[in-house]
CSV table of C-alpha atoms in Angstrom, one decimal:
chain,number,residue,atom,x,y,z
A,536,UNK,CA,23.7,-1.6,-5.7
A,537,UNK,CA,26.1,-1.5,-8.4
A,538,UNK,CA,28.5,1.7,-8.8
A,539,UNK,CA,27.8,3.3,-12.0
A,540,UNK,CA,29.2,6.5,-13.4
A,541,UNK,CA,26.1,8.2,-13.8
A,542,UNK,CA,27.5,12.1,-15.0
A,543,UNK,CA,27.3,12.0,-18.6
A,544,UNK,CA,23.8,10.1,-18.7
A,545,UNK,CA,22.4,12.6,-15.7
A,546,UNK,CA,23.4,16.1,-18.1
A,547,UNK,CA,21.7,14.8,-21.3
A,548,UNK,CA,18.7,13.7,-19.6
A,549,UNK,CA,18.5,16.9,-17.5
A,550,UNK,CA,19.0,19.1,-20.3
A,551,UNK,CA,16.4,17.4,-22.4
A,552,UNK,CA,13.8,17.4,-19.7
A,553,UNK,CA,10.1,18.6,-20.8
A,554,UNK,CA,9.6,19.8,-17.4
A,555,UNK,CA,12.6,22.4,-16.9
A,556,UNK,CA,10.6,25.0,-18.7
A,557,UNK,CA,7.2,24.1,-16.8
A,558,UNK,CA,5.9,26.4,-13.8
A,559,UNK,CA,7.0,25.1,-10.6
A,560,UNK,CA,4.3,23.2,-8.6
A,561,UNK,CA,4.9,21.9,-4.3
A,562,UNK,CA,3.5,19.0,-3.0
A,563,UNK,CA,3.4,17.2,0.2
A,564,UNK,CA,6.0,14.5,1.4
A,565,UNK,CA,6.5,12.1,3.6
A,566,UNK,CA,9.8,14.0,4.0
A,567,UNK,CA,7.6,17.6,4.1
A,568,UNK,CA,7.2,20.0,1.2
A,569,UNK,CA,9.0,19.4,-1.9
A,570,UNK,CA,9.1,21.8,-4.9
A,571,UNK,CA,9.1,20.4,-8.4
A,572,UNK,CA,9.8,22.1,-12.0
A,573,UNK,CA,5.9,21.8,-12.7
A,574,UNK,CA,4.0,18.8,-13.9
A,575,UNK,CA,6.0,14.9,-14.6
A,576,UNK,CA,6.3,14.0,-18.1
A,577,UNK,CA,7.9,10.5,-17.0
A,578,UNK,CA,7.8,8.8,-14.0
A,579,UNK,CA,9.4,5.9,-12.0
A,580,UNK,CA,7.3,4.7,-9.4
A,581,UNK,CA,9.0,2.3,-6.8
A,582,UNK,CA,6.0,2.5,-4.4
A,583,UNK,CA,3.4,0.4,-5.1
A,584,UNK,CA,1.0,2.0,-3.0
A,585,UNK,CA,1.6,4.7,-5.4
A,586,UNK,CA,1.8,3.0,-8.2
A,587,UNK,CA,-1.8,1.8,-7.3
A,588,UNK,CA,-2.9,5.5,-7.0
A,589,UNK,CA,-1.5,7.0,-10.0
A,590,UNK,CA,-2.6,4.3,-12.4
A,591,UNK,CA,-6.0,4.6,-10.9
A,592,UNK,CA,-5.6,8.2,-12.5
A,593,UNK,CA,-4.5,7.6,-15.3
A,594,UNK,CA,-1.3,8.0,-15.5
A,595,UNK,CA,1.4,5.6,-17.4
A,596,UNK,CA,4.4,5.2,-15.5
A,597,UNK,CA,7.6,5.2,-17.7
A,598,UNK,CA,9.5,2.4,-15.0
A,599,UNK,CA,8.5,0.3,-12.4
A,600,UNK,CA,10.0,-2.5,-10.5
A,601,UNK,CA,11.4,-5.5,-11.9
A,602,UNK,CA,8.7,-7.9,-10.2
A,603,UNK,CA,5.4,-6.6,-8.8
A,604,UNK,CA,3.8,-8.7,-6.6
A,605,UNK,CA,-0.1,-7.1,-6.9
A,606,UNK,CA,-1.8,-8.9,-10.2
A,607,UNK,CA,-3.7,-5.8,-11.0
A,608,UNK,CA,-0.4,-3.4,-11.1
A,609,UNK,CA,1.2,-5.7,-12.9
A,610,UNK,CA,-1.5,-5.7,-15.6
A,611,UNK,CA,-1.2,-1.5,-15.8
A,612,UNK,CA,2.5,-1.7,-15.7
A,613,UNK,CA,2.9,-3.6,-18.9
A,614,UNK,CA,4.9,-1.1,-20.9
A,615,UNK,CA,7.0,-0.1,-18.0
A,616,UNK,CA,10.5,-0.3,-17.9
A,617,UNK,CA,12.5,-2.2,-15.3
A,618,UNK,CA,14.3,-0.2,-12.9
A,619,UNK,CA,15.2,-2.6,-10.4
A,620,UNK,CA,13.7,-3.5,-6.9
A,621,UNK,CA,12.3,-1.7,-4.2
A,622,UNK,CA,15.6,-2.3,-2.1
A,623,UNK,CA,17.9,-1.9,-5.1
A,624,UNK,CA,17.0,0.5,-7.7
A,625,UNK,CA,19.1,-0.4,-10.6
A,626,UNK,CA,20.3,3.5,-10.9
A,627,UNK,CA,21.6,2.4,-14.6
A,628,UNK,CA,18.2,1.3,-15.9
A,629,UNK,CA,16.9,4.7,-13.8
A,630,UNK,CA,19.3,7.3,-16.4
A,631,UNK,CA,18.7,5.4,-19.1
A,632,UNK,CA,14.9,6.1,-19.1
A,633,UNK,CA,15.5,9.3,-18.3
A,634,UNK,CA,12.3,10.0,-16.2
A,635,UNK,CA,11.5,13.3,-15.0
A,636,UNK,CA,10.1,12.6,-11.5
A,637,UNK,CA,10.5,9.2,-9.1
A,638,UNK,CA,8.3,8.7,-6.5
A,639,UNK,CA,9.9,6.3,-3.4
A,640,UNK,CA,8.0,5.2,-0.7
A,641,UNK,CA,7.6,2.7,2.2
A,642,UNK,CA,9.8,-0.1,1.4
A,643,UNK,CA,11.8,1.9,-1.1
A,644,UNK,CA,11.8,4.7,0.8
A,645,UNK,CA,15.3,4.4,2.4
A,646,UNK,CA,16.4,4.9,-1.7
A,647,UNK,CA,15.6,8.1,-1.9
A,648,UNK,CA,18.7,9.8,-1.8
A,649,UNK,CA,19.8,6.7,-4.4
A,650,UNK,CA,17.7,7.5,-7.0
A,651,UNK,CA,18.2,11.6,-6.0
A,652,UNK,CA,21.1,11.1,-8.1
A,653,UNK,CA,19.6,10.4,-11.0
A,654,UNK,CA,16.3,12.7,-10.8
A,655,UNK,CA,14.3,14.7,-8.7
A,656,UNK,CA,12.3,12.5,-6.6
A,657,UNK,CA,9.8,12.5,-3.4
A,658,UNK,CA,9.2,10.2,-1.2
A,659,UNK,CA,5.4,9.4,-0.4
A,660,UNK,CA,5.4,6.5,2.1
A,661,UNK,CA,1.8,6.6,4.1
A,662,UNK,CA,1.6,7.3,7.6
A,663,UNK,CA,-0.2,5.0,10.6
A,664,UNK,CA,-3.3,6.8,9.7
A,665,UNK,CA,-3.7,5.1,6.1
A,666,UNK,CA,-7.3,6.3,4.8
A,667,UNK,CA,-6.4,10.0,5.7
A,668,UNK,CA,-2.7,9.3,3.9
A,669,UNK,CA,-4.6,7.4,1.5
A,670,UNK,CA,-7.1,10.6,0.4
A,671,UNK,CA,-4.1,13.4,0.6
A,672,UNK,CA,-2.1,11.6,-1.9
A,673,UNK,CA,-5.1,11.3,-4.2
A,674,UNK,CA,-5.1,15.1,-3.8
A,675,UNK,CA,-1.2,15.3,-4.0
A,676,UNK,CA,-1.4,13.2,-7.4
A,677,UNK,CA,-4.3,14.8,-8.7
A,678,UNK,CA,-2.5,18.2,-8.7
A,679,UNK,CA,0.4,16.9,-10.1
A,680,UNK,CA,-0.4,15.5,-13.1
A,681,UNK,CA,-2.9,18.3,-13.9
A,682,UNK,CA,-5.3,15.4,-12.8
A,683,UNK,CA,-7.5,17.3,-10.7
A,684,UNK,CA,-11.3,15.8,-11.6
A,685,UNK,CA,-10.3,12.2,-11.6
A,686,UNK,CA,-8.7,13.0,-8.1
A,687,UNK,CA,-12.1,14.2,-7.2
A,688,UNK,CA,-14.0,11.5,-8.8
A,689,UNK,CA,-11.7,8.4,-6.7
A,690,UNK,CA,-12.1,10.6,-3.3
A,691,UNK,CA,-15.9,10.6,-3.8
A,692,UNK,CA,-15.7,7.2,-4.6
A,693,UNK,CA,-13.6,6.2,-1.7
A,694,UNK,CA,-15.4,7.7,0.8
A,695,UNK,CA,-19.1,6.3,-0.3
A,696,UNK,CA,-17.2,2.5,0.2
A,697,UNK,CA,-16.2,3.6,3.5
A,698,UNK,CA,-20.0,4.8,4.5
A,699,UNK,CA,-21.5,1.9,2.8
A,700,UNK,CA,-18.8,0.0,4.8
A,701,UNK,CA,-19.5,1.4,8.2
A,702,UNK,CA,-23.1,0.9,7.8
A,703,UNK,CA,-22.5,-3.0,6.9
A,704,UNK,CA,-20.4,-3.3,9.8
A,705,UNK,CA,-22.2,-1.1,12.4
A,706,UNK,CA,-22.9,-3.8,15.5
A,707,UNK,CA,-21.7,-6.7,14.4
A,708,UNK,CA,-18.8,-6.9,17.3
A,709,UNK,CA,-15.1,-7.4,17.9
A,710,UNK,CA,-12.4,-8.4,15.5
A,711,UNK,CA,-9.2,-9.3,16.1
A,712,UNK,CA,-7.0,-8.9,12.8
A,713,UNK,CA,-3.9,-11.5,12.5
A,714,UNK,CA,-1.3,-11.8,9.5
A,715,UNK,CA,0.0,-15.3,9.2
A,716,UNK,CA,3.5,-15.7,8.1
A,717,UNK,CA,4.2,-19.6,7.6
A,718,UNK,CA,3.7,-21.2,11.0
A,719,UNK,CA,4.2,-17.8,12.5
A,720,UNK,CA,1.1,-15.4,13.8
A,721,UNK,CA,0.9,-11.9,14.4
A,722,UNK,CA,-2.3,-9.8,16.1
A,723,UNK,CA,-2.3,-6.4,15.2
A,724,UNK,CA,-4.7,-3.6,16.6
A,725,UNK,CA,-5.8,0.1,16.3
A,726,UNK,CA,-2.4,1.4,16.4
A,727,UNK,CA,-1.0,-0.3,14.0
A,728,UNK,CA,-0.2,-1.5,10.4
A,729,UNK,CA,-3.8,-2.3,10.0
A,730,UNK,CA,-5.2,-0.5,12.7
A,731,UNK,CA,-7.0,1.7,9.4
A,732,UNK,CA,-9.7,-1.2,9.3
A,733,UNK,CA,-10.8,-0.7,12.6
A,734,UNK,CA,-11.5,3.1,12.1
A,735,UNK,CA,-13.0,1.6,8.8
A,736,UNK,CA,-15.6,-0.7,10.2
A,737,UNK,CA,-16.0,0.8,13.3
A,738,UNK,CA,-15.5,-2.6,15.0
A,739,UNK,CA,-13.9,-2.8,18.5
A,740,UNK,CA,-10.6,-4.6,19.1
A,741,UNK,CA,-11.0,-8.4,21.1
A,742,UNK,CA,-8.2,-7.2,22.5
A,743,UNK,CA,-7.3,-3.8,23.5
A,744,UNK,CA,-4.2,-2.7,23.6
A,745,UNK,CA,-2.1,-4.5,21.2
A,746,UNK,CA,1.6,-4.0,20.4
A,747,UNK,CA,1.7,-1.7,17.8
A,748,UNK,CA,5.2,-2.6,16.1
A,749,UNK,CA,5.9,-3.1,12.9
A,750,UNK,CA,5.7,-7.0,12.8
A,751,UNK,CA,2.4,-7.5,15.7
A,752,UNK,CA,2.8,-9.0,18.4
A,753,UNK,CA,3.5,-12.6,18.3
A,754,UNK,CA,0.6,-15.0,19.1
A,755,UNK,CA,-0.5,-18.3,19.6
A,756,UNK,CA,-3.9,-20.7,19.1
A,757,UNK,CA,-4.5,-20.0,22.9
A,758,UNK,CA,-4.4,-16.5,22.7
A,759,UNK,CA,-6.8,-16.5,19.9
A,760,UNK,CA,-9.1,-18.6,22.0
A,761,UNK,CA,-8.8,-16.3,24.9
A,762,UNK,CA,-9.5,-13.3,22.7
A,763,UNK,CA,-12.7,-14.8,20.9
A,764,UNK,CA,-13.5,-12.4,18.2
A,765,UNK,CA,-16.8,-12.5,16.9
A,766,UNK,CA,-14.5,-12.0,13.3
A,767,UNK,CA,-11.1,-13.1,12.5
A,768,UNK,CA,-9.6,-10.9,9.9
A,769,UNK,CA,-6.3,-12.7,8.4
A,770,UNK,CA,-3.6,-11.4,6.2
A,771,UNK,CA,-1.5,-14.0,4.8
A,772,UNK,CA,2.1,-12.3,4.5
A,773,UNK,CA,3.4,-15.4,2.7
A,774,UNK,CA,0.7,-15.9,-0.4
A,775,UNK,CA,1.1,-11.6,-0.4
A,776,UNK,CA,4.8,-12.1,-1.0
A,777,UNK,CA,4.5,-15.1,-3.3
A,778,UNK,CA,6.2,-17.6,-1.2
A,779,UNK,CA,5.1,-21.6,-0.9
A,780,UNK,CA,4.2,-23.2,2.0
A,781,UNK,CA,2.0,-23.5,4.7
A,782,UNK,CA,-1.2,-21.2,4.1
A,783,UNK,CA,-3.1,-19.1,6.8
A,784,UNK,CA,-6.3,-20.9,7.1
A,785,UNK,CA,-3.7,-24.1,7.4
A,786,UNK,CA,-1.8,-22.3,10.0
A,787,UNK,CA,-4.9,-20.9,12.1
A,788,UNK,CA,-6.7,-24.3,11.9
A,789,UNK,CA,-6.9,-25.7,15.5
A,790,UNK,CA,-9.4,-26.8,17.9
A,791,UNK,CA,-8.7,-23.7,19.8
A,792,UNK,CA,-9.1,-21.7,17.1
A,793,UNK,CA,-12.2,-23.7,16.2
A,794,UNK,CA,-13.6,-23.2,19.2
A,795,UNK,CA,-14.1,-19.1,18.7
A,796,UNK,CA,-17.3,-16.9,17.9
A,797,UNK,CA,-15.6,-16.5,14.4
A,798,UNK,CA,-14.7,-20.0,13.6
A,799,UNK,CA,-18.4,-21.2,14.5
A,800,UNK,CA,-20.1,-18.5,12.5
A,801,UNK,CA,-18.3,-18.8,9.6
A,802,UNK,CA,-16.7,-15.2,10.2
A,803,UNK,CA,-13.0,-15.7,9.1
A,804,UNK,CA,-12.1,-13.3,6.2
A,805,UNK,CA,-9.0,-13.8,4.1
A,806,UNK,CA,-8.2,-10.2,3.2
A,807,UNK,CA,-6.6,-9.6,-0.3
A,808,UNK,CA,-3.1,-10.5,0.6
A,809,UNK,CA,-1.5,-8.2,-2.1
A,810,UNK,CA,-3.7,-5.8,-1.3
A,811,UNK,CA,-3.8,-5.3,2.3
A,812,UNK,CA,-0.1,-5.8,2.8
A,813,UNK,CA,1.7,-4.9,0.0
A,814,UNK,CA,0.1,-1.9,-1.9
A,815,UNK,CA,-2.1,-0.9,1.1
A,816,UNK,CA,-3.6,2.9,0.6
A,817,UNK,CA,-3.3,2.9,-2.9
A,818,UNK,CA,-6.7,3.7,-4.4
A,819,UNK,CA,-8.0,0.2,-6.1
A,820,UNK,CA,-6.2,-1.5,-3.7
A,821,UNK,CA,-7.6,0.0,-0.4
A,822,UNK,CA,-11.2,0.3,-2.5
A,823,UNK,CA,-10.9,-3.9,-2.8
A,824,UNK,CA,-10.5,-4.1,0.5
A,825,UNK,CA,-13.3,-2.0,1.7
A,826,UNK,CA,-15.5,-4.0,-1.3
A,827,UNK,CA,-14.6,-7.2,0.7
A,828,UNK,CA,-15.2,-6.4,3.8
A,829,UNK,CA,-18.5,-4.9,3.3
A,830,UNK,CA,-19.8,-7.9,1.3
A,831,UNK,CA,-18.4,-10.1,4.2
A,832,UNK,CA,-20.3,-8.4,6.9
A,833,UNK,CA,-23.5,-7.6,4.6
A,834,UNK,CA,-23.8,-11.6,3.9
């Protein structure tokens, strides 16, 4: 991160910000309650999770990231200014735009007191228990940007995909859910990461008890065969973070793995990668992958 005086910049934008004279409104963090000077004229978003939510919205984010990774926030993001990366907010950029509000989160959440210099900002990274992190900041958002109805309309929206989900789902077995990452596999279960799609579905784990870090537990084409799952869910970390190389299906494909309930049935789902790893609980991103699954398990 370059060192920047940032003094002169911070008092002008400060003194001309819309929202000084606006009633002051709290919202939930990550990092607890956090009061603001009342609703965001311009915002910074370096959470794309959020980013997802607030566009869904409709709300214009005045910066983003230099390089967004999903292909729909990218689209919405258009007229955004750069402001860097996730891990490196270019603090610069950040003054110059003079936003009123920047939201941090996940990835960029270790920023926070980065960009703290610049404006007031929150921190809204989503808990292990996604679809319930997922709906608050809906609500959070909602009240925010005075955005109440459409916060109500996505919620109502969100949770008829997840009963027309569990209904497509109900009985139709075990799943074990792996992310590829080049030659390498992970197995993730109801703990973790991506332990949100089995309260989803309502499908049981192949295998119980699964390491619930951050990166899986490592796995090979044997264990899958052991396990069996009557569906193979696969996140491809690699094509998520646009890298070349060897694919999942490419890195699955074995006799062993060939050998499983899912393999034979044709049961192997390639999640959105952008989706279910990158911006996972933001609204249209977590409504895709609801929208997939059910179609998978209604076919």
């Amino acid at each position: 991160m370059r060192s920047i005086a940032l003094s002169g910049l911070l008092a002008a934008t400060l003194c001309s910000a819309p929202w000084a004279a606006l009633a002051q409104v709290t919202v939930d963090t990550a990092q607890g309650p956090v009061t603001l000077e009342g609703m965001p004229q311009r915002v910074a978003v370096y959470d794309m999770a959020a980013l997802d939510t607030i566009t869904a919205l409709g709300v214009t984010p005045a910066g983003t990231i230099d390089n967004i990774l999903v292909p729909a926030l990218r689209d919405v993001a258009t007229d955004a200014a750069p402001v860097g990366t996730l891990f490196e907010p270019d603090l610069e950029a950040l003054a110059g735009l003079g936003p009123d509000l920047v939201v941090v989160g996940g990835r960029s959440s270790t920023q926070l007191a980065a960009v703290s210099q610049v404006a007031p900002a929150i921190d809204m990274t989503l808990g292990t228990d996604l679809l319930a992190d997922a709906r608050a900041r809906i609500e959070t958002y909602g009240t925010l940007f005075d955005k109440t109805d459409e916060a109500a309309a996505l919620t109502a929206a969100l949770d008829a995909g997840l009963e027309e989900l569990r209904a497509a789902a109900d009985g139709q077995g075990t799943a074990l859910i792996v992310m590829t990452n080049g030659p390498k596999m992970s197995a993730y279960g109801r703990d973790s990461r991506f332990g949100w799609i089995f309260a989803a579905t309502g499908l049981e784990e192949a295998v119980p008890g699964l390491d619930s870090a951050t990166h899986g537990q490592a796995i090979s084409h044997e264990f899958i065969a052991q396990a069996n799952p009557d569906w193979l869910l696969v996140v491809d970390r690699g094509a998520a973070i646009g890298e070349d190389g060897q694919g999942a299906m490419e890195t699955l494909r074995s006799d062993l793995v060939a050998g499983t309930t899912a393999w034979q049935q044709d049961q192997v789902i390639q999640l959105d990668p952008a989706a279910a790893y990158i911006s996972a609980g933001g609204y249209a991103s977590t409504m895709a992958v609801l929208d997939q699954l059910t179609q998978a398990f209604a076919d």
